[in-house]
Short mmCIF file of C-alpha atoms and ligand atoms in Angstrom, two decimals:
data_model
loop_
_atom_site.label_atom_id
_atom_site.label_comp_id
_atom_site.label_asym_id
_atom_site.label_seq_id
_atom_site.Cartn_x
_atom_site.Cartn_y
_atom_site.Cartn_z
CA MET A 814 0.00 0.11 -0.08
CA ASP A 815 1.79 3.15 -1.18
CA HIS A 816 -1.00 5.75 -1.54
CA LEU A 817 -2.04 6.32 2.06
CA SER A 818 -4.11 9.18 2.52
CA PRO A 819 -3.41 11.40 4.57
CA VAL A 820 0.33 10.65 4.12
CA ALA A 821 1.82 9.27 7.48
CA SER A 822 5.35 10.60 8.40
CA SER A 823 5.81 8.20 11.25
CA ALA A 824 6.57 4.53 10.86
CA LEU A 825 3.38 3.68 12.55
CA LEU A 826 -0.10 5.16 11.75
CA LEU A 827 -3.23 3.98 13.89
CA VAL A 828 -6.48 4.56 11.79
CA SER A 829 -8.83 5.09 14.53
CA HIS A 830 -12.46 6.15 15.75
CA HIS A 831 -12.89 8.30 18.60
CA LEU A 832 -15.09 5.85 20.61
CA CYS A 833 -13.84 2.40 19.22
CA PRO A 834 -12.68 0.11 22.18
CA TYR A 835 -10.64 -2.24 19.67
CA VAL A 836 -8.71 0.99 18.70
CA GLN A 837 -8.10 1.92 22.27
CA ARG A 838 -6.43 -1.42 23.06
CA ALA A 839 -3.97 -0.94 20.23
CA ALA A 840 -3.28 2.69 21.37
CA ILE A 841 -2.85 1.50 24.99
CA ALA A 842 -0.32 -1.19 23.80
CA LEU A 843 1.50 1.35 21.59
CA ALA A 844 1.62 3.69 24.72
CA GLU A 845 2.89 0.92 26.97
CA LYS A 846 5.64 0.14 24.44
CA ARG A 847 6.44 3.73 24.28
CA ALA A 848 6.21 3.52 20.52
CA PRO A 849 6.01 6.76 18.55
CA PHE A 850 2.95 6.59 16.42
CA GLU A 851 0.35 8.92 14.56
CA ARG A 852 -3.30 8.49 15.12
CA ILE A 853 -6.04 9.57 12.60
CA ASN A 854 -9.77 9.24 13.51
CA ILE A 855 -12.16 8.70 10.67
CA ASP A 856 -16.00 8.93 10.38
CA LEU A 857 -17.40 5.46 10.41
CA ALA A 858 -20.74 6.81 9.25
CA ASP A 859 -19.04 8.50 6.27
CA LYS A 860 -16.00 6.10 5.53
CA PRO A 861 -13.28 7.89 3.46
CA GLY A 862 -12.54 6.12 0.09
CA TRP A 863 -9.05 5.62 0.91
CA PHE A 864 -9.95 3.86 4.08
CA LEU A 865 -12.37 1.55 2.28
CA GLU A 866 -9.55 0.63 -0.16
CA ILE A 867 -7.20 -0.48 2.56
CA SER A 868 -9.39 -1.96 5.23
CA PRO A 869 -10.41 -5.57 4.26
CA LEU A 870 -13.36 -5.53 6.76
CA SER A 871 -14.25 -1.82 6.59
CA LYS A 872 -13.32 -1.58 10.38
CA VAL A 873 -10.97 0.19 12.61
CA PRO A 874 -8.44 -0.17 13.98
CA LEU A 875 -5.91 -0.52 11.20
CA LEU A 876 -2.16 -0.11 11.73
CA CYS A 877 -0.15 1.04 8.96
CA VAL A 878 3.44 0.00 9.31
CA ARG A 879 5.93 1.99 7.03
CA ASN A 880 7.93 -0.69 4.81
CA GLY A 881 11.45 -0.63 3.20
CA ASP A 882 9.90 0.66 -0.04
CA GLY A 883 8.80 4.01 1.53
CA GLY A 884 5.06 2.62 1.36
CA HIS A 885 3.10 1.08 4.20
CA ASP A 886 1.85 -2.43 5.04
CA VAL A 887 -1.60 -2.37 6.65
CA LEU A 888 -2.54 -4.62 9.50
CA PHE A 889 -6.30 -5.16 10.59
CA GLU A 890 -7.86 -6.77 13.66
CA SER A 891 -6.88 -5.32 17.00
CA SER A 892 -5.55 -8.64 18.53
CA VAL A 893 -3.18 -9.34 15.52
CA ILE A 894 -2.11 -5.61 15.90
CA CYS A 895 -1.37 -5.95 19.59
CA GLU A 896 0.41 -9.33 18.88
CA TYR A 897 2.46 -7.63 16.24
CA LEU A 898 3.56 -4.72 18.52
CA GLU A 899 4.43 -7.35 21.24
CA GLU A 900 6.84 -8.91 18.71
CA THR A 901 8.38 -6.00 17.16
CA GLN A 902 8.56 -3.24 19.62
CA ASP A 903 11.02 -2.62 22.43
CA GLY A 904 9.67 -1.59 25.83
CA ARG A 905 7.95 -3.77 28.58
CA ARG A 906 6.52 -7.17 27.72
CA LEU A 907 2.85 -7.14 27.63
CA HIS A 908 2.32 -10.99 27.27
CA PRO A 909 3.79 -13.54 29.88
CA ALA A 910 6.80 -15.58 28.78
CA ASP A 911 5.39 -18.80 29.60
CA PRO A 912 3.68 -20.46 26.56
CA LEU A 913 0.94 -21.89 28.68
CA THR A 914 0.23 -18.61 30.37
CA ARG A 915 0.50 -16.62 27.33
CA ALA A 916 -2.24 -18.87 25.73
CA ARG A 917 -4.39 -18.32 28.91
CA HIS A 918 -4.07 -14.58 28.48
CA ARG A 919 -5.15 -14.79 24.66
CA GLY A 920 -8.22 -16.74 25.83
CA TRP A 921 -9.01 -14.06 28.19
CA MET A 922 -8.52 -11.39 25.59
CA GLU A 923 -11.13 -13.21 23.65
CA PHE A 924 -13.53 -13.32 26.51
CA GLY A 925 -13.08 -9.52 26.58
CA SER A 926 -13.99 -9.30 23.00
CA SER A 927 -17.11 -11.37 23.74
CA ILE A 928 -18.00 -8.87 26.47
CA LEU A 929 -17.84 -6.17 23.76
CA SER A 930 -20.23 -8.00 21.64
CA ASP A 931 -22.70 -7.91 24.61
CA LEU A 932 -21.83 -4.19 25.39
CA TRP A 933 -22.88 -3.32 21.77
CA VAL A 934 -26.35 -4.63 22.27
CA TYR A 935 -26.54 -3.37 25.96
CA GLU A 936 -25.81 0.28 24.92
CA THR A 937 -27.92 0.26 21.57
CA THR A 938 -30.99 -1.73 22.19
CA GLN A 939 -34.26 0.09 22.58
CA ASP A 940 -35.79 -3.05 24.08
CA ARG A 941 -36.05 -2.87 27.93
CA ALA A 942 -36.22 -6.63 28.28
CA GLN A 943 -33.17 -7.09 26.03
CA LEU A 944 -31.18 -4.52 28.16
CA GLU A 945 -32.02 -6.65 31.22
CA THR A 946 -30.90 -9.90 29.53
CA LYS A 947 -27.69 -8.29 28.69
CA ARG A 948 -27.19 -6.76 32.10
CA GLN A 949 -27.47 -10.16 33.48
CA VAL A 950 -25.03 -11.53 30.87
CA LEU A 951 -22.70 -9.07 31.63
CA ALA A 952 -22.90 -9.41 35.36
CA SER A 953 -22.31 -13.05 34.96
CA LYS A 954 -19.33 -12.72 32.73
CA PHE A 955 -17.57 -10.39 35.23
CA ALA A 956 -18.48 -12.95 38.16
CA THR A 957 -16.55 -15.23 36.02
CA ILE A 958 -13.61 -12.79 35.84
CA GLU A 959 -13.85 -12.23 39.59
CA GLU A 960 -12.68 -16.01 40.13
CA GLU A 961 -9.66 -15.39 37.73
CA LEU A 962 -8.36 -12.35 39.36
CA THR A 963 -5.72 -12.46 42.25
CA SER A 964 -4.41 -9.63 44.49
CA GLY A 965 -3.91 -7.18 41.44
CA PRO A 966 -3.56 -4.53 40.84
CA TYR A 967 -3.58 -5.91 37.22
CA PHE A 968 -4.91 -9.00 35.53
CA ALA A 969 -1.86 -11.01 36.16
CA GLY A 970 -0.76 -9.19 39.44
CA ASP A 971 1.97 -6.57 39.10
CA SER A 972 2.77 -6.61 35.50
CA PHE A 973 0.35 -4.95 33.02
CA SER A 974 -0.66 -7.18 30.19
CA LEU A 975 -2.51 -7.19 26.88
CA VAL A 976 -5.55 -8.52 28.98
CA ASP A 977 -5.50 -5.30 30.82
CA ALA A 978 -5.33 -3.31 27.33
CA VAL A 979 -8.50 -5.19 26.56
CA PHE A 980 -10.51 -4.66 29.70
CA ALA A 981 -9.66 -1.21 30.11
CA PRO A 982 -11.85 0.25 27.29
CA ILE A 983 -14.65 -1.95 28.59
CA PHE A 984 -14.51 -0.60 32.06
CA ARG A 985 -14.40 2.88 30.38
CA TYR A 986 -17.93 2.42 29.01
CA PHE A 987 -19.16 1.92 32.60
CA ASP A 988 -17.58 5.18 33.73
CA VAL A 989 -20.13 6.68 31.50
CA PHE A 990 -22.96 4.39 32.09
CA ASP A 991 -22.67 4.97 35.80
CA THR A 992 -23.60 8.49 35.38
CA ILE A 993 -27.02 7.47 34.17
CA GLY A 994 -27.72 4.90 36.82
CA ASP A 995 -26.36 2.03 38.66
CA SER A 996 -26.49 -1.35 36.69
CA GLY A 997 -25.32 -3.24 39.71
CA ILE A 998 -23.25 -5.37 37.24
CA PHE A 999 -20.03 -4.85 39.69
CA ALA A 1000 -21.87 -5.46 43.00
CA GLY A 1001 -20.26 -8.02 45.16
CA LEU A 1002 -17.16 -8.21 42.97
CA PRO A 1003 -14.41 -6.47 44.89
CA ARG A 1004 -11.54 -7.58 42.86
CA VAL A 1005 -13.20 -6.66 39.72
CA GLN A 1006 -13.92 -3.22 41.06
CA ALA A 1007 -10.32 -2.80 42.11
CA TRP A 1008 -9.11 -3.84 38.78
CA ARG A 1009 -11.37 -1.42 37.18
CA LYS A 1010 -9.98 1.20 39.28
CA ALA A 1011 -6.46 0.31 38.82
CA LEU A 1012 -6.79 0.37 35.01
CA SER A 1013 -8.57 4.02 34.98
CA GLU A 1014 -5.47 5.30 36.69
CA ARG A 1015 -2.95 3.86 34.27
CA PRO A 1016 -1.54 6.88 32.03
CA SER A 1017 -1.53 4.73 28.84
CA VAL A 1018 -5.32 4.07 29.45
CA LYS A 1019 -6.04 7.63 30.01
CA ALA A 1020 -4.35 8.78 26.88
CA ALA A 1021 -6.28 6.38 24.56
CA VAL A 1022 -9.38 8.53 24.21
CA GLY A 1023 -9.84 12.39 23.82
CA PRO A 1024 -11.22 14.67 26.66
CA ASP A 1025 -14.60 14.50 24.79
CA TYR A 1026 -15.04 10.91 25.07
CA ALA A 1027 -17.98 11.02 27.60
CA GLY A 1028 -19.92 13.59 25.72
CA ARG A 1029 -19.45 11.53 22.43
CA LEU A 1030 -20.54 8.31 23.98
CA MET A 1031 -23.60 10.03 25.55
CA ALA A 1032 -24.48 11.53 22.03
CA PHE A 1033 -24.13 8.01 20.60
CA LEU A 1034 -26.63 6.63 23.03
CA ARG A 1035 -29.02 9.46 22.22
CA ARG A 1036 -28.48 8.75 18.51
CA HIS A 1037 -29.44 5.27 19.10
CA ASP A 1038 -32.32 6.23 21.44
CA ALA A 1039 -30.89 3.79 23.86
CA VAL A 1040 -33.25 2.48 26.50
CA LEU A 1041 -30.11 2.44 28.65
CA LEU A 1042 -30.56 6.28 28.88
CA GLN A 1043 -33.75 5.51 30.88
CA GLN A 1044 -32.17 2.86 32.90
CA PRO A 1045 -33.44 2.77 36.59
CA SER A 1046 -30.70 2.00 39.40
CA VAL A 1047 -31.07 -1.57 40.07
CA SER A 1048 -32.23 -0.48 43.65
CA GLU A 1049 -35.26 1.16 42.02
CA ALA A 1050 -36.06 -1.65 39.41
N1 GSH B 1903 -12.74 -7.71 15.50
C1 GSH B 1903 -12.45 -6.38 15.14
C2 GSH B 1903 -13.44 -5.46 15.40
C3 GSH B 1903 -13.25 -4.09 15.20
C4 GSH B 1903 -14.62 -3.22 15.01
O1 GSH B 1903 -15.65 -3.79 15.26
N2 GSH B 1903 -14.47 -2.09 14.90
C5 GSH B 1903 -15.79 -1.23 14.78
C6 GSH B 1903 -15.75 0.20 15.48
S1 GSH B 1903 -15.46 -0.01 17.13
C7 GSH B 1903 -15.85 -0.59 13.26
O2 GSH B 1903 -14.86 -0.34 12.56
N3 GSH B 1903 -17.14 -0.71 12.83
C8 GSH B 1903 -17.29 -0.28 11.30
C9 GSH B 1903 -18.28 -1.10 10.72
O3 GSH B 1903 -18.58 -2.33 11.24
O4 GSH B 1903 -18.80 -0.68 9.78
C10 GSH B 1903 -11.06 -5.92 15.82
O5 GSH B 1903 -10.68 -6.44 17.01
O6 GSH B 1903 -10.47 -5.00 15.29
#
């Protein structure tokens, strides 16, 4: 790919969207690696032609990697991008060295992706019964994670890993949802709550979105006429 527009001057360009949680996991991995990169946000409701040409699934994130010919090779799929960064960039390791533990981490990254699929329905549905079903699914999945966590502060203890990069954007949704009402999803899950807090304080996590993130997410909910906006607290339900 040698006709990237706009032209990237950095070796790494992350093609992004302001709200996308998959983009965020790549941005967090890049920041943890202290890898210099450029970021460009596109409008997913009006995808630019150059993006459609280079994105096989028409989705963000893409990581454009400068090659020896002065052009860029394009990587798609956030987990693949994170694995590539782990294999090529200096800086702290984001995967465990032990193959079995690493494979288990990859499984929990997939678990995080399944939560993102549930969250999409949870945040966009106009159907109150479906919202409640998804609320219960989410509560059950976080209860499963509670059993996996140890003393923290991160998924694997002291060292921040790609599993943390996957879950930080998930928890960020709830920072906004909590301003609407208490879903009760994290009730009785002290280790998940402590993990959520530790991730929210991590500089790479903070830097992965812009200062207007909450406003944009609220506008997104309003555009979808999401029933979540009328969600009563679980104590009122
Ligand atoms: N499995 C993909 C999912 C990426 C994804 O769903 N991106 C969304 C934004 S958060 C997107 O680009 N959607 C555009 C579309 O589906 O048209 C990944 O991990 O990169």
